[in-house]
PDB file of C-alpha atoms in Angstrom:
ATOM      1  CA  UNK Q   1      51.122 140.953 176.857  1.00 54.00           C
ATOM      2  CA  UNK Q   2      48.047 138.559 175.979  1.00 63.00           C
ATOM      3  CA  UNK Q   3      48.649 135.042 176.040  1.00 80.00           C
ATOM      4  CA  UNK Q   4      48.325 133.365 172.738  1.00 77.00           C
ATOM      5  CA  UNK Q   5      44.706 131.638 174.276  1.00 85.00           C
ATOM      6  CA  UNK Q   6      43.366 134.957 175.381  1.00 92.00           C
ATOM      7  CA  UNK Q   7      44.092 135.823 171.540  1.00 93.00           C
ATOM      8  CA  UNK Q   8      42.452 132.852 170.267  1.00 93.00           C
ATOM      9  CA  UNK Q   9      39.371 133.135 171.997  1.00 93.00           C
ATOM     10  CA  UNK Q  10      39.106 136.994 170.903  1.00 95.00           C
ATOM     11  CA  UNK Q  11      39.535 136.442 167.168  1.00 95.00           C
ATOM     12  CA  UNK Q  12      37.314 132.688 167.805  1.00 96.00           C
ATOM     13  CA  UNK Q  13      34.861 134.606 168.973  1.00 95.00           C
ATOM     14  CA  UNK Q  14      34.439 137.651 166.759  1.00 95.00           C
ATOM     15  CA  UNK Q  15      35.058 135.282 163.344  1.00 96.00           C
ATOM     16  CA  UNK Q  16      38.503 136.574 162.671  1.00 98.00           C
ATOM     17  CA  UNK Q  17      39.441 133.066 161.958  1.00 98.00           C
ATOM     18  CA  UNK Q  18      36.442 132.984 158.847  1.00 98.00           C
ATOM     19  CA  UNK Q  19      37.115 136.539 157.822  1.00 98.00           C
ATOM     20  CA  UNK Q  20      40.515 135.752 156.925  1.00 98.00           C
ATOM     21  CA  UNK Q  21      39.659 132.488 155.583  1.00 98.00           C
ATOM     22  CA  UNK Q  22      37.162 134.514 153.151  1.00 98.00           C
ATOM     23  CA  UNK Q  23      39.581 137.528 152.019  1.00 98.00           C
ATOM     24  CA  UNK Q  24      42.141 134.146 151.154  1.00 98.00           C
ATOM     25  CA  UNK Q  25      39.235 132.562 149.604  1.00 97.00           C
ATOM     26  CA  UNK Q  26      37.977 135.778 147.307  1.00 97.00           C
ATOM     27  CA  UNK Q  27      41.742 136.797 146.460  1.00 96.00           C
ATOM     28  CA  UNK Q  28      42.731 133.296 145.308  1.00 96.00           C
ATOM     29  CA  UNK Q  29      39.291 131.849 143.683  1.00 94.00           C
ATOM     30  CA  UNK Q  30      41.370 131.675 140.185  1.00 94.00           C
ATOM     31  CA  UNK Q  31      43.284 128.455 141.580  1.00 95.00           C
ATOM     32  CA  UNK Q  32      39.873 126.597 142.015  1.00 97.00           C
ATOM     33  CA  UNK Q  33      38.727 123.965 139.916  1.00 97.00           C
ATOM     34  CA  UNK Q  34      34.813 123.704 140.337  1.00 96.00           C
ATOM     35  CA  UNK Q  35      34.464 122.042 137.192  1.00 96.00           C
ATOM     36  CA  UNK Q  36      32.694 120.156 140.206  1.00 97.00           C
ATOM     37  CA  UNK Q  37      32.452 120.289 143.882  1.00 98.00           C
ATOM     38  CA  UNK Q  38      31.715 117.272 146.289  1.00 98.00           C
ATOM     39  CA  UNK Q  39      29.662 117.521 149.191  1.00 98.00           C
ATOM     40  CA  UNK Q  40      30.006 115.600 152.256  1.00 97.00           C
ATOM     41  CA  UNK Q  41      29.729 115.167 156.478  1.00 96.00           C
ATOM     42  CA  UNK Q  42      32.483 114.129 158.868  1.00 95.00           C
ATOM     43  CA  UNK Q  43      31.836 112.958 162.609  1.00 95.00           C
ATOM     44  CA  UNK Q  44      34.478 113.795 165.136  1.00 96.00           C
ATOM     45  CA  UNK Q  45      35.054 111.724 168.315  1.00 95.00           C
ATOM     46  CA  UNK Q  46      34.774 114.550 171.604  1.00 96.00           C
ATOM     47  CA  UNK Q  47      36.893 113.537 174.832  1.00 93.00           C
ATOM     48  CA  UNK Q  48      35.326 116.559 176.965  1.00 91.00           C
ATOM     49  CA  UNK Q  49      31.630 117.114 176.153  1.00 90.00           C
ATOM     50  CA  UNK Q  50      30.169 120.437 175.570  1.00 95.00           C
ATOM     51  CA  UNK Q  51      28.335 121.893 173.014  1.00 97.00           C
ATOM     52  CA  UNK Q  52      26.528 120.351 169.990  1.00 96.00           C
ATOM     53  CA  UNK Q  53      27.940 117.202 170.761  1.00 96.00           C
ATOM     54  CA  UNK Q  54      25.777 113.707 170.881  1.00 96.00           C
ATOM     55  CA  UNK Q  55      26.480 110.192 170.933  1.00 95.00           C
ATOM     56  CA  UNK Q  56      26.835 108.302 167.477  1.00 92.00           C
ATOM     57  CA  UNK Q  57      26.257 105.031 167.298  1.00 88.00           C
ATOM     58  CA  UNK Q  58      28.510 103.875 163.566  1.00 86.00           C
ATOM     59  CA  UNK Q  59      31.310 105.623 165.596  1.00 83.00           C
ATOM     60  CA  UNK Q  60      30.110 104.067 169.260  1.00 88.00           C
ATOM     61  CA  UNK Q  61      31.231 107.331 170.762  1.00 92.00           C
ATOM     62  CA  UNK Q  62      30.328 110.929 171.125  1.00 96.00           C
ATOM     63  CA  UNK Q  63      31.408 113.267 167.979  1.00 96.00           C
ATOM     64  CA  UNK Q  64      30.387 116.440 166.287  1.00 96.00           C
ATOM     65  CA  UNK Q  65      29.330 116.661 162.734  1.00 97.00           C
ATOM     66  CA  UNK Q  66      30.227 118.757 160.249  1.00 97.00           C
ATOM     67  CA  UNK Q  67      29.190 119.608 156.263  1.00 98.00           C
ATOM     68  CA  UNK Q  68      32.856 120.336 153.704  1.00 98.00           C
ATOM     69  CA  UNK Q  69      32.336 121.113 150.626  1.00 98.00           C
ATOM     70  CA  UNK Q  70      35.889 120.826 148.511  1.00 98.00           C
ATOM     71  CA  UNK Q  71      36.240 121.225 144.594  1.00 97.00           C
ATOM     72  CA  UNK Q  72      37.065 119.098 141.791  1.00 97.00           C
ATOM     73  CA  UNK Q  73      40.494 118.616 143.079  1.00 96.00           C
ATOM     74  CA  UNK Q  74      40.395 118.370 146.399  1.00 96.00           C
ATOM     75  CA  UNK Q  75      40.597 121.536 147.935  1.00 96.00           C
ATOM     76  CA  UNK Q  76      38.547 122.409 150.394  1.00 97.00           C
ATOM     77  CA  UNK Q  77      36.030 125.606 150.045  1.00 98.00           C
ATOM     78  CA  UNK Q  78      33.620 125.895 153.112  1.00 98.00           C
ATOM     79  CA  UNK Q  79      32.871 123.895 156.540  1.00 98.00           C
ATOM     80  CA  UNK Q  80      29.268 124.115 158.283  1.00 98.00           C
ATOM     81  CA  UNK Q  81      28.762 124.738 161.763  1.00 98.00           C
ATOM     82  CA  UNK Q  82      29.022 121.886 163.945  1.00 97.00           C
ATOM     83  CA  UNK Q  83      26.051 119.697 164.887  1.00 97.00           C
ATOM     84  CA  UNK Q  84      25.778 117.266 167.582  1.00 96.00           C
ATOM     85  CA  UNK Q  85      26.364 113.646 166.771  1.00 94.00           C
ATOM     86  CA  UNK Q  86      23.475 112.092 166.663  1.00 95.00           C
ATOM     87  CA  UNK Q  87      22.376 113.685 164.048  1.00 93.00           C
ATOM     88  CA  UNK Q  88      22.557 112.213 160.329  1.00 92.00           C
ATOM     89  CA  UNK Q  89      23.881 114.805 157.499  1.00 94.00           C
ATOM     90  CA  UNK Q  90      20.697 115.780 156.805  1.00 95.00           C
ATOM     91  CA  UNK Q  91      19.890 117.303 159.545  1.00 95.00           C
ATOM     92  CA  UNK Q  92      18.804 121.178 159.266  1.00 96.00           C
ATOM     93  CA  UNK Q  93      20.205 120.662 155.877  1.00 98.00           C
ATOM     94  CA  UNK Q  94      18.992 123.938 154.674  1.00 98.00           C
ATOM     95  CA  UNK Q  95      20.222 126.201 157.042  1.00 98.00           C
ATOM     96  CA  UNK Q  96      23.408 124.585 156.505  1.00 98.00           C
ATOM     97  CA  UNK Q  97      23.611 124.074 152.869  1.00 98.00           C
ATOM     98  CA  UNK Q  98      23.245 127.766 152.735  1.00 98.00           C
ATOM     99  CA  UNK Q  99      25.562 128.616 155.140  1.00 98.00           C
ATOM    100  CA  UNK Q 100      28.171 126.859 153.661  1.00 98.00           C
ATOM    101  CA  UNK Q 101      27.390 128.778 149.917  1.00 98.00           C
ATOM    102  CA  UNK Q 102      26.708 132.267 151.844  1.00 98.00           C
ATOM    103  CA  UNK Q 103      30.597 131.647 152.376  1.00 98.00           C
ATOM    104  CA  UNK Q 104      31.477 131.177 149.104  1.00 98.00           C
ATOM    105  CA  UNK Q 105      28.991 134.027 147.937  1.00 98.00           C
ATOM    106  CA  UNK Q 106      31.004 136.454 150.296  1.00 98.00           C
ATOM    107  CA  UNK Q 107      34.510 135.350 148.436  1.00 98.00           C
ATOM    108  CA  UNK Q 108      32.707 136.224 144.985  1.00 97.00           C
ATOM    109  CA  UNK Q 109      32.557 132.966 144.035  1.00 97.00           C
ATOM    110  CA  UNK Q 110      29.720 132.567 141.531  1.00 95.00           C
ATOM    111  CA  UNK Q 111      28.027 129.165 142.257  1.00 95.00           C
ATOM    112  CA  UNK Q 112      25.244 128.971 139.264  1.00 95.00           C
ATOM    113  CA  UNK Q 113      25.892 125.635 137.505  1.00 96.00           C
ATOM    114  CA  UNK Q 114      28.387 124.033 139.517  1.00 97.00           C
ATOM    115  CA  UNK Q 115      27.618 120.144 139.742  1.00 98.00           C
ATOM    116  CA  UNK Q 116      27.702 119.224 143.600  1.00 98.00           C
ATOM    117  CA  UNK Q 117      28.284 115.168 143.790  1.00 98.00           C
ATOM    118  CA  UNK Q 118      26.811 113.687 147.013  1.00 98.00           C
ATOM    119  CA  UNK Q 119      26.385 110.202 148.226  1.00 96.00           C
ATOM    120  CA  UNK Q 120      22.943 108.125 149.422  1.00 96.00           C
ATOM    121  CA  UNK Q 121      22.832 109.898 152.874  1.00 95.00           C
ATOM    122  CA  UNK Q 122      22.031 113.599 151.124  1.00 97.00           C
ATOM    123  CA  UNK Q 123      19.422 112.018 148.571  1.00 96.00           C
ATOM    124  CA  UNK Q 124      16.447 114.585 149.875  1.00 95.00           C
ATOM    125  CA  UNK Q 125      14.130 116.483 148.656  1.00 95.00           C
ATOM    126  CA  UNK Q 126      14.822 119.624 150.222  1.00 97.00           C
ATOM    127  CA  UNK Q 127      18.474 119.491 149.677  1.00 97.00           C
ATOM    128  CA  UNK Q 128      17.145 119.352 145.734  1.00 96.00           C
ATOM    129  CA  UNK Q 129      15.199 122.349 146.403  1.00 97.00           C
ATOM    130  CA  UNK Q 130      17.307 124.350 148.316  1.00 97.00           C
ATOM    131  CA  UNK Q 131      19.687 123.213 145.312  1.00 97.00           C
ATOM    132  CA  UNK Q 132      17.518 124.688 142.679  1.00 96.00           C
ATOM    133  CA  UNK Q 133      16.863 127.850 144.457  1.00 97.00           C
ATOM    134  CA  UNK Q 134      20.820 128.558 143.749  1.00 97.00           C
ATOM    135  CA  UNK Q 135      20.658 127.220 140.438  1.00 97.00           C
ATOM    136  CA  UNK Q 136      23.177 124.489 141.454  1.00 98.00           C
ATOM    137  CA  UNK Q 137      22.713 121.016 139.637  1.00 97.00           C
ATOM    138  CA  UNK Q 138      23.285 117.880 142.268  1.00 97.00           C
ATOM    139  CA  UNK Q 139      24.213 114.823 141.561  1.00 98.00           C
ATOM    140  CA  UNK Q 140      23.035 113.025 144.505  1.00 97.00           C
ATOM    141  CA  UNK Q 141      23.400 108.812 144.095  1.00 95.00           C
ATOM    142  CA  UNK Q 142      19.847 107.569 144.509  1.00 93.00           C
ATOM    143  CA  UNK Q 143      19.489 105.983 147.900  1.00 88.00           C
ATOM    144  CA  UNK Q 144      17.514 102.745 147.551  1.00 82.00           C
ATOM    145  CA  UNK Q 145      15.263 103.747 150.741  1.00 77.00           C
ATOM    146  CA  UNK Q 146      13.962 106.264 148.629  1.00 71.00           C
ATOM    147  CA  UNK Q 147      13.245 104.276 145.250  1.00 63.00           C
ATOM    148  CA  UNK Q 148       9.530 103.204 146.145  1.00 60.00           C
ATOM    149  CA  UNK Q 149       8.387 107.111 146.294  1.00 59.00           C
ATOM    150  CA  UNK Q 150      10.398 107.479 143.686  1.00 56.00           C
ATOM    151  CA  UNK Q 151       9.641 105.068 141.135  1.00 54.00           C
ATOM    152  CA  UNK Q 152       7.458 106.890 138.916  1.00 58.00           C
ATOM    153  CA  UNK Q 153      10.051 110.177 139.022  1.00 64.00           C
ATOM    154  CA  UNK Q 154      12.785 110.707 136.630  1.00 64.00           C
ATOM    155  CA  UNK Q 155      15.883 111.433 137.991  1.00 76.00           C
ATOM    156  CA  UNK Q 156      19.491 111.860 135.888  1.00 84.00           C
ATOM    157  CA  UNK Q 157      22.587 110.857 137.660  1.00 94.00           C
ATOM    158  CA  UNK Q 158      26.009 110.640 136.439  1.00 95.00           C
ATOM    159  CA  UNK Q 159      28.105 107.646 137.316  1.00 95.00           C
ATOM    160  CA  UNK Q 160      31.370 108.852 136.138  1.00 96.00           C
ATOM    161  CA  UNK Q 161      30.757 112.341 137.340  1.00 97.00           C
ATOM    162  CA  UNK Q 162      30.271 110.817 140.250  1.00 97.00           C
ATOM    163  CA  UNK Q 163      33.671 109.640 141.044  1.00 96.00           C
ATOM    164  CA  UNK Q 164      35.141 112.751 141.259  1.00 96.00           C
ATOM    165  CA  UNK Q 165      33.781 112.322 144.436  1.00 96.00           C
ATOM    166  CA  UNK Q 166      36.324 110.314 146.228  1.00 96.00           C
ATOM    167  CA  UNK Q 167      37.927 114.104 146.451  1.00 97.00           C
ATOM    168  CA  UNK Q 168      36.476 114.902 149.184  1.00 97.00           C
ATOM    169  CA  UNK Q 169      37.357 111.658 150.924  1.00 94.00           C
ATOM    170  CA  UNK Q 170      41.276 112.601 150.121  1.00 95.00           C
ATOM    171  CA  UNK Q 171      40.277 116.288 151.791  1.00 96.00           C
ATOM    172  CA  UNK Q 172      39.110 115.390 154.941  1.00 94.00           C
ATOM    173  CA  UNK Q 173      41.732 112.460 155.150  1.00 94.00           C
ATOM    174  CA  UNK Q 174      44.078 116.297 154.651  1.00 94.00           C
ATOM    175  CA  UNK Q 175      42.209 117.568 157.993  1.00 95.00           C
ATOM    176  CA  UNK Q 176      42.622 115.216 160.006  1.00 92.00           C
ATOM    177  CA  UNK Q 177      46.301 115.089 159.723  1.00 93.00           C
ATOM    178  CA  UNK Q 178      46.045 117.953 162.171  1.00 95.00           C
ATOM    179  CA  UNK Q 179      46.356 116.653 165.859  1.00 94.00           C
ATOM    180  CA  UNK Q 180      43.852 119.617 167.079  1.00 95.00           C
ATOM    181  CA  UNK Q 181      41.258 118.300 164.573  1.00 96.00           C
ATOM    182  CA  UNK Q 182      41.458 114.257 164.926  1.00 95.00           C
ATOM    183  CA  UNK Q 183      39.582 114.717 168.156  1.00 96.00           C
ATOM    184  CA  UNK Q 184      37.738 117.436 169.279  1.00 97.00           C
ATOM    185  CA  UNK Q 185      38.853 118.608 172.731  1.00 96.00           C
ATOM    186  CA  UNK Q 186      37.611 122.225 172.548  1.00 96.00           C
ATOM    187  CA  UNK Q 187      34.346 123.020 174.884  1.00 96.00           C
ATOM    188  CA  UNK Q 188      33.282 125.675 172.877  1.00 97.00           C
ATOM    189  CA  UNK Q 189      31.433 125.412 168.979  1.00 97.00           C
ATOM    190  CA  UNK Q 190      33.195 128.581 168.207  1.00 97.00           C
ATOM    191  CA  UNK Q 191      36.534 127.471 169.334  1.00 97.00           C
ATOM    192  CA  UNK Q 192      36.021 124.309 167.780  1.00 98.00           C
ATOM    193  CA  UNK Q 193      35.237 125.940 164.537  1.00 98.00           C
ATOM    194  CA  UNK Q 194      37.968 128.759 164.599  1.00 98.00           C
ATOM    195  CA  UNK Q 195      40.447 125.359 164.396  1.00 98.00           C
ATOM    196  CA  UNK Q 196      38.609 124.096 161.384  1.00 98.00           C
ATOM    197  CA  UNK Q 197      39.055 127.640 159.562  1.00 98.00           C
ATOM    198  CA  UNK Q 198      42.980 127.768 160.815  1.00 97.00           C
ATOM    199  CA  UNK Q 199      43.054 124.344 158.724  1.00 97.00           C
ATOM    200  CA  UNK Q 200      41.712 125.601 156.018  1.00 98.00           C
ATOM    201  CA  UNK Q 201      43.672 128.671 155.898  1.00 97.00           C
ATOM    202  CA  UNK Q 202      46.938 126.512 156.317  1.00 96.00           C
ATOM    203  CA  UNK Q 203      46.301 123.878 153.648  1.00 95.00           C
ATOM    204  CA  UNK Q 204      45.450 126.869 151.220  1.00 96.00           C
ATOM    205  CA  UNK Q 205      48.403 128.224 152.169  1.00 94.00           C
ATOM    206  CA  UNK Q 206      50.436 125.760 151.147  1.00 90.00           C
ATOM    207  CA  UNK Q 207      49.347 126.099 147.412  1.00 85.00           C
ATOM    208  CA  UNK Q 208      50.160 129.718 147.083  1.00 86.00           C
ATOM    209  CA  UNK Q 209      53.379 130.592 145.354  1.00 69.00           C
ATOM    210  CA  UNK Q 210      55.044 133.609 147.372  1.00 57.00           C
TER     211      UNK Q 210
END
């Protein structure tokens, strides 16, 4: 009989763990609310090094980063793979930005005008392009490093819209209520992100009526 890690590392490995979190995803899209969706990164503290992990220094530790993306009321839709921790949330934003909505493409979810609320550290230019290119409208809070170059630009942002934000706060707060997920002990990004798609599977799970 295979041991419940040999298992774990198979299905880690071949994306079992995001297949099924798709098919939930794509059979279930009618209980999401993406009136609006909030966009954010979360640094996890590492104990055992390995890979894409890097020192932070606002957490004075080691950690691996990660993009969620959660709708208007919290729940969360798609996680990016992990980046090492040095690294702000803008890093390789594109690649990751479409990861995330290649996920939500393969559950049918149709993302053309959804709002996407982000905070000062995602105020970029090619996050508003990459943005655009899906017909997605982001509303990004103007980070005051960027207000000399763009002075003369107009850009809309919605205050009130805005605070729907503090969703995503109250989802990630959700994660880490698992023990496997407060710190990252796994060696392995694939392992590491199999846990992060068990969580997302099991706090979806909890909303279904069966």
């Amino acid at each position: 009989m295979a041991k419940y890690s040999q298992v774990f590392f198979k299905w880690s490995k071949d994306g079992s763990f995001k297949r099924a979190w798709i098919n939930l995803l794509s059979c279930n899209k009618k209980l999401l609310d993406l009136s609006s969706a909030q966009l954010d990164g979360s640094h996890t503290p590492v104990k055992r090094g390995g890979q894409a992990v890097g020192y932070q220094g606002r957490k004075a530790s080691k950690t691996s980063n990660s993009l969620f993306l959660c709708d208007n009321r919290g729940q969360m839709l798609t996680v990016s793979t992990a980046q090492s921790g040095e690294h702000n949330d803008l890093y390789d934003i594109v690649k990751l930005f479409k990861e995330m909505i290649g996920v939500l493409e393969q559950s049918d979810i149709n993302c053309n005008g959804i709002f996407v609320n982000a905070d000062p550290g995602f105020d970029s230019e090619d996050l508003k392009q990459v943005c655009i290119d899906y017909e997605i409208e982001l509303n990004v809070k103007p980070n005051l490093r960027n207000q000399k170059k763009q002075s003369d630009e107009y850009r809309y942002f919605d205050d009130q819209l805005y605070k729907r934000r503090t969703k995503i706060e109250h989802a990630n707060a959700w994660m880490d209520a698992f023990k496997a997920l407060l710190v990252r002990y796994e060696k392995l990004v694939e392992t590491w992100m199999a846990l992060q798609w068990l969580a997302l599977i099991t706090l979806f799970c909890r909303k279904l009526k069966v």
